[in-house]
């Protein structure tokens, strides 16, 4: 049985803080510097949530997971494998389905809340 004591607030320090760049083979433009502050990972490792931010750049993406996003700052353009574009900006909320492939373009800076579920 789960109780109130089992609820985890996602404030304060992140469980994990990672700075990284996109792998060279995935880069389409720029050298985007990214930061992840992961606030929670489930014991089964299939569910995570936190805050992601990135500088200018463009890179290929291929999602094996489902990802809920809410843009907190800046904007991005998500481009599918057929060239269709979706611009997302502050306040936008959306889900990227597992199996999506295409590219992610950040013109200046973007910051988002993410919630990821990775099916097995």
JSON list of C-alpha atoms in Angstrom, two decimals:
[
{"chain": "A", "resi": 1, "resn": "UNK", "atom": "CA", "xyz": [0.00, 0.00, 0.00]},
{"chain": "A", "resi": 2, "resn": "UNK", "atom": "CA", "xyz": [1.29, 3.48, -0.90]},
{"chain": "A", "resi": 3, "resn": "UNK", "atom": "CA", "xyz": [0.84, 6.35, 1.55]},
{"chain": "A", "resi": 4, "resn": "UNK", "atom": "CA", "xyz": [1.36, 10.11, 1.57]},
{"chain": "A", "resi": 5, "resn": "UNK", "atom": "CA", "xyz": [4.94, 9.51, 2.73]},
{"chain": "A", "resi": 6, "resn": "UNK", "atom": "CA", "xyz": [5.59, 7.76, -0.61]},
{"chain": "A", "resi": 7, "resn": "UNK", "atom": "CA", "xyz": [4.73, 10.87, -2.68]},
{"chain": "A", "resi": 8, "resn": "UNK", "atom": "CA", "xyz": [7.88, 12.55, -3.94]},
{"chain": "A", "resi": 9, "resn": "UNK", "atom": "CA", "xyz": [8.00, 16.30, -4.40]},
{"chain": "A", "resi": 10, "resn": "UNK", "atom": "CA", "xyz": [10.07, 17.36, -7.41]},
{"chain": "A", "resi": 11, "resn": "UNK", "atom": "CA", "xyz": [11.59, 20.47, -5.90]},
{"chain": "A", "resi": 12, "resn": "UNK", "atom": "CA", "xyz": [15.10, 21.29, -4.80]},
{"chain": "A", "resi": 13, "resn": "UNK", "atom": "CA", "xyz": [18.07, 19.36, -6.10]},
{"chain": "A", "resi": 14, "resn": "UNK", "atom": "CA", "xyz": [17.78, 17.04, -9.08]},
{"chain": "A", "resi": 15, "resn": "UNK", "atom": "CA", "xyz": [18.69, 13.38, -8.56]},
{"chain": "A", "resi": 16, "resn": "UNK", "atom": "CA", "xyz": [20.94, 13.62, -11.60]},
{"chain": "A", "resi": 17, "resn": "UNK", "atom": "CA", "xyz": [22.49, 16.57, -13.43]},
{"chain": "A", "resi": 18, "resn": "UNK", "atom": "CA", "xyz": [24.07, 15.93, -16.84]},
{"chain": "A", "resi": 19, "resn": "UNK", "atom": "CA", "xyz": [25.67, 18.31, -19.35]},
{"chain": "A", "resi": 20, "resn": "UNK", "atom": "CA", "xyz": [26.31, 16.88, -22.81]},
{"chain": "A", "resi": 21, "resn": "UNK", "atom": "CA", "xyz": [26.47, 17.58, -26.53]},
{"chain": "A", "resi": 22, "resn": "UNK", "atom": "CA", "xyz": [24.65, 15.77, -29.31]},
{"chain": "A", "resi": 23, "resn": "UNK", "atom": "CA", "xyz": [26.69, 12.92, -30.80]},
{"chain": "A", "resi": 24, "resn": "UNK", "atom": "CA", "xyz": [28.53, 14.14, -33.94]},
{"chain": "A", "resi": 25, "resn": "UNK", "atom": "CA", "xyz": [26.81, 11.58, -36.20]},
{"chain": "A", "resi": 26, "resn": "UNK", "atom": "CA", "xyz": [23.37, 12.98, -35.20]},
{"chain": "A", "resi": 27, "resn": "UNK", "atom": "CA", "xyz": [24.22, 16.70, -35.62]},
{"chain": "A", "resi": 28, "resn": "UNK", "atom": "CA", "xyz": [22.69, 18.50, -38.58]},
{"chain": "A", "resi": 29, "resn": "UNK", "atom": "CA", "xyz": [23.78, 22.04, -37.57]},
{"chain": "A", "resi": 30, "resn": "UNK", "atom": "CA", "xyz": [25.70, 23.60, -34.72]},
{"chain": "A", "resi": 31, "resn": "UNK", "atom": "CA", "xyz": [27.05, 21.86, -31.64]},
{"chain": "A", "resi": 32, "resn": "UNK", "atom": "CA", "xyz": [24.08, 22.03, -29.27]},
{"chain": "A", "resi": 33, "resn": "UNK", "atom": "CA", "xyz": [24.97, 22.05, -25.58]},
{"chain": "A", "resi": 34, "resn": "UNK", "atom": "CA", "xyz": [22.30, 20.29, -23.55]},
{"chain": "A", "resi": 35, "resn": "UNK", "atom": "CA", "xyz": [21.56, 19.97, -19.85]},
{"chain": "A", "resi": 36, "resn": "UNK", "atom": "CA", "xyz": [19.29, 17.51, -18.09]},
{"chain": "A", "resi": 37, "resn": "UNK", "atom": "CA", "xyz": [18.17, 17.81, -14.49]},
{"chain": "A", "resi": 38, "resn": "UNK", "atom": "CA", "xyz": [16.43, 14.50, -13.80]},
{"chain": "A", "resi": 39, "resn": "UNK", "atom": "CA", "xyz": [14.23, 14.74, -10.71]},
{"chain": "A", "resi": 40, "resn": "UNK", "atom": "CA", "xyz": [12.80, 11.23, -10.66]},
{"chain": "A", "resi": 41, "resn": "UNK", "atom": "CA", "xyz": [13.46, 7.77, -12.10]},
{"chain": "A", "resi": 42, "resn": "UNK", "atom": "CA", "xyz": [11.13, 4.91, -11.21]},
{"chain": "A", "resi": 43, "resn": "UNK", "atom": "CA", "xyz": [12.61, 1.76, -9.64]},
{"chain": "A", "resi": 44, "resn": "UNK", "atom": "CA", "xyz": [11.90, -0.15, -12.90]},
{"chain": "A", "resi": 45, "resn": "UNK", "atom": "CA", "xyz": [13.84, 2.55, -14.86]},
{"chain": "A", "resi": 46, "resn": "UNK", "atom": "CA", "xyz": [10.94, 2.95, -17.37]},
{"chain": "A", "resi": 47, "resn": "UNK", "atom": "CA", "xyz": [9.61, 6.30, -16.09]},
{"chain": "A", "resi": 48, "resn": "UNK", "atom": "CA", "xyz": [11.57, 9.54, -15.68]},
{"chain": "A", "resi": 49, "resn": "UNK", "atom": "CA", "xyz": [10.85, 13.24, -15.36]},
{"chain": "A", "resi": 50, "resn": "UNK", "atom": "CA", "xyz": [12.83, 16.43, -15.11]},
{"chain": "A", "resi": 51, "resn": "UNK", "atom": "CA", "xyz": [13.92, 19.57, -16.92]},
{"chain": "A", "resi": 52, "resn": "UNK", "atom": "CA", "xyz": [15.90, 19.70, -20.18]},
{"chain": "A", "resi": 53, "resn": "UNK", "atom": "CA", "xyz": [17.47, 22.75, -21.78]},
{"chain": "A", "resi": 54, "resn": "UNK", "atom": "CA", "xyz": [19.49, 23.27, -24.92]},
{"chain": "A", "resi": 55, "resn": "UNK", "atom": "CA", "xyz": [21.37, 25.93, -26.85]},
{"chain": "A", "resi": 56, "resn": "UNK", "atom": "CA", "xyz": [21.09, 26.47, -30.60]},
{"chain": "A", "resi": 57, "resn": "UNK", "atom": "CA", "xyz": [21.45, 23.46, -32.85]},
{"chain": "A", "resi": 58, "resn": "UNK", "atom": "CA", "xyz": [19.74, 20.89, -35.05]},
{"chain": "A", "resi": 59, "resn": "UNK", "atom": "CA", "xyz": [20.02, 17.11, -34.71]},
{"chain": "A", "resi": 60, "resn": "UNK", "atom": "CA", "xyz": [18.37, 13.83, -35.66]},
{"chain": "A", "resi": 61, "resn": "UNK", "atom": "CA", "xyz": [16.05, 12.13, -33.18]},
{"chain": "A", "resi": 62, "resn": "UNK", "atom": "CA", "xyz": [14.60, 8.64, -32.93]},
{"chain": "A", "resi": 63, "resn": "UNK", "atom": "CA", "xyz": [12.24, 7.99, -30.01]},
{"chain": "A", "resi": 64, "resn": "UNK", "atom": "CA", "xyz": [11.94, 4.55, -28.44]},
{"chain": "A", "resi": 65, "resn": "UNK", "atom": "CA", "xyz": [10.05, 6.15, -25.54]},
{"chain": "A", "resi": 66, "resn": "UNK", "atom": "CA", "xyz": [6.90, 8.23, -25.15]},
{"chain": "A", "resi": 67, "resn": "UNK", "atom": "CA", "xyz": [7.69, 11.77, -24.03]},
{"chain": "A", "resi": 68, "resn": "UNK", "atom": "CA", "xyz": [5.36, 14.43, -22.62]},
{"chain": "A", "resi": 69, "resn": "UNK", "atom": "CA", "xyz": [6.87, 17.92, -22.95]},
{"chain": "A", "resi": 70, "resn": "UNK", "atom": "CA", "xyz": [5.92, 21.38, -21.71]},
{"chain": "A", "resi": 71, "resn": "UNK", "atom": "CA", "xyz": [7.99, 24.27, -23.09]},
{"chain": "A", "resi": 72, "resn": "UNK", "atom": "CA", "xyz": [9.09, 26.65, -20.30]},
{"chain": "A", "resi": 73, "resn": "UNK", "atom": "CA", "xyz": [11.34, 29.01, -22.30]},
{"chain": "A", "resi": 74, "resn": "UNK", "atom": "CA", "xyz": [12.26, 29.61, -25.93]},
{"chain": "A", "resi": 75, "resn": "UNK", "atom": "CA", "xyz": [11.01, 27.52, -28.80]},
{"chain": "A", "resi": 76, "resn": "UNK", "atom": "CA", "xyz": [11.90, 24.60, -31.04]},
{"chain": "A", "resi": 77, "resn": "UNK", "atom": "CA", "xyz": [10.86, 23.10, -34.34]},
{"chain": "A", "resi": 78, "resn": "UNK", "atom": "CA", "xyz": [10.22, 19.37, -34.50]},
{"chain": "A", "resi": 79, "resn": "UNK", "atom": "CA", "xyz": [10.51, 17.99, -38.03]},
{"chain": "A", "resi": 80, "resn": "UNK", "atom": "CA", "xyz": [9.27, 14.51, -39.00]},
{"chain": "A", "resi": 81, "resn": "UNK", "atom": "CA", "xyz": [10.91, 12.17, -41.51]},
{"chain": "A", "resi": 82, "resn": "UNK", "atom": "CA", "xyz": [8.67, 13.56, -44.30]},
{"chain": "A", "resi": 83, "resn": "UNK", "atom": "CA", "xyz": [9.65, 17.19, -43.62]},
{"chain": "A", "resi": 84, "resn": "UNK", "atom": "CA", "xyz": [6.46, 18.23, -41.79]},
{"chain": "A", "resi": 85, "resn": "UNK", "atom": "CA", "xyz": [7.22, 20.86, -39.13]},
{"chain": "A", "resi": 86, "resn": "UNK", "atom": "CA", "xyz": [5.74, 21.63, -35.73]},
{"chain": "A", "resi": 87, "resn": "UNK", "atom": "CA", "xyz": [6.88, 24.78, -33.91]},
{"chain": "A", "resi": 88, "resn": "UNK", "atom": "CA", "xyz": [6.55, 24.55, -30.13]},
{"chain": "A", "resi": 89, "resn": "UNK", "atom": "CA", "xyz": [6.93, 27.55, -27.82]},
{"chain": "A", "resi": 90, "resn": "UNK", "atom": "CA", "xyz": [6.38, 28.68, -24.24]},
{"chain": "A", "resi": 91, "resn": "UNK", "atom": "CA", "xyz": [3.24, 27.12, -22.77]},
{"chain": "A", "resi": 92, "resn": "UNK", "atom": "CA", "xyz": [2.88, 24.41, -25.42]},
{"chain": "A", "resi": 93, "resn": "UNK", "atom": "CA", "xyz": [2.28, 20.88, -24.13]},
{"chain": "A", "resi": 94, "resn": "UNK", "atom": "CA", "xyz": [2.58, 17.83, -26.36]},
{"chain": "A", "resi": 95, "resn": "UNK", "atom": "CA", "xyz": [3.45, 14.12, -26.48]},
{"chain": "A", "resi": 96, "resn": "UNK", "atom": "CA", "xyz": [6.03, 12.64, -28.82]},
{"chain": "A", "resi": 97, "resn": "UNK", "atom": "CA", "xyz": [5.08, 9.01, -29.48]},
{"chain": "A", "resi": 98, "resn": "UNK", "atom": "CA", "xyz": [7.47, 6.08, -29.32]},
{"chain": "A", "resi": 99, "resn": "UNK", "atom": "CA", "xyz": [8.59, 5.33, -32.88]},
{"chain": "A", "resi": 100, "resn": "UNK", "atom": "CA", "xyz": [8.82, 8.99, -33.97]},
{"chain": "A", "resi": 101, "resn": "UNK", "atom": "CA", "xyz": [11.92, 9.85, -35.99]},
{"chain": "A", "resi": 102, "resn": "UNK", "atom": "CA", "xyz": [13.01, 13.08, -37.57]},
{"chain": "A", "resi": 103, "resn": "UNK", "atom": "CA", "xyz": [14.91, 16.04, -36.18]},
{"chain": "A", "resi": 104, "resn": "UNK", "atom": "CA", "xyz": [14.80, 18.66, -33.42]},
{"chain": "A", "resi": 105, "resn": "UNK", "atom": "CA", "xyz": [15.79, 22.26, -34.21]},
{"chain": "A", "resi": 106, "resn": "UNK", "atom": "CA", "xyz": [16.52, 24.87, -31.53]},
{"chain": "A", "resi": 107, "resn": "UNK", "atom": "CA", "xyz": [16.92, 28.38, -33.01]},
{"chain": "A", "resi": 108, "resn": "UNK", "atom": "CA", "xyz": [18.24, 30.12, -29.88]},
{"chain": "A", "resi": 109, "resn": "UNK", "atom": "CA", "xyz": [17.48, 28.38, -26.58]},
{"chain": "A", "resi": 110, "resn": "UNK", "atom": "CA", "xyz": [14.79, 26.02, -25.34]},
{"chain": "A", "resi": 111, "resn": "UNK", "atom": "CA", "xyz": [13.85, 24.71, -21.91]},
{"chain": "A", "resi": 112, "resn": "UNK", "atom": "CA", "xyz": [11.19, 22.10, -21.22]},
{"chain": "A", "resi": 113, "resn": "UNK", "atom": "CA", "xyz": [9.73, 19.83, -18.58]},
{"chain": "A", "resi": 114, "resn": "UNK", "atom": "CA", "xyz": [9.85, 16.23, -19.74]},
{"chain": "A", "resi": 115, "resn": "UNK", "atom": "CA", "xyz": [8.10, 13.08, -18.61]},
{"chain": "A", "resi": 116, "resn": "UNK", "atom": "CA", "xyz": [9.32, 9.92, -20.31]},
{"chain": "A", "resi": 117, "resn": "UNK", "atom": "CA", "xyz": [7.89, 6.40, -20.37]},
{"chain": "A", "resi": 118, "resn": "UNK", "atom": "CA", "xyz": [9.95, 3.65, -22.02]},
{"chain": "A", "resi": 119, "resn": "UNK", "atom": "CA", "xyz": [7.89, 0.53, -22.80]},
{"chain": "A", "resi": 120, "resn": "UNK", "atom": "CA", "xyz": [9.66, -2.80, -22.55]}
]
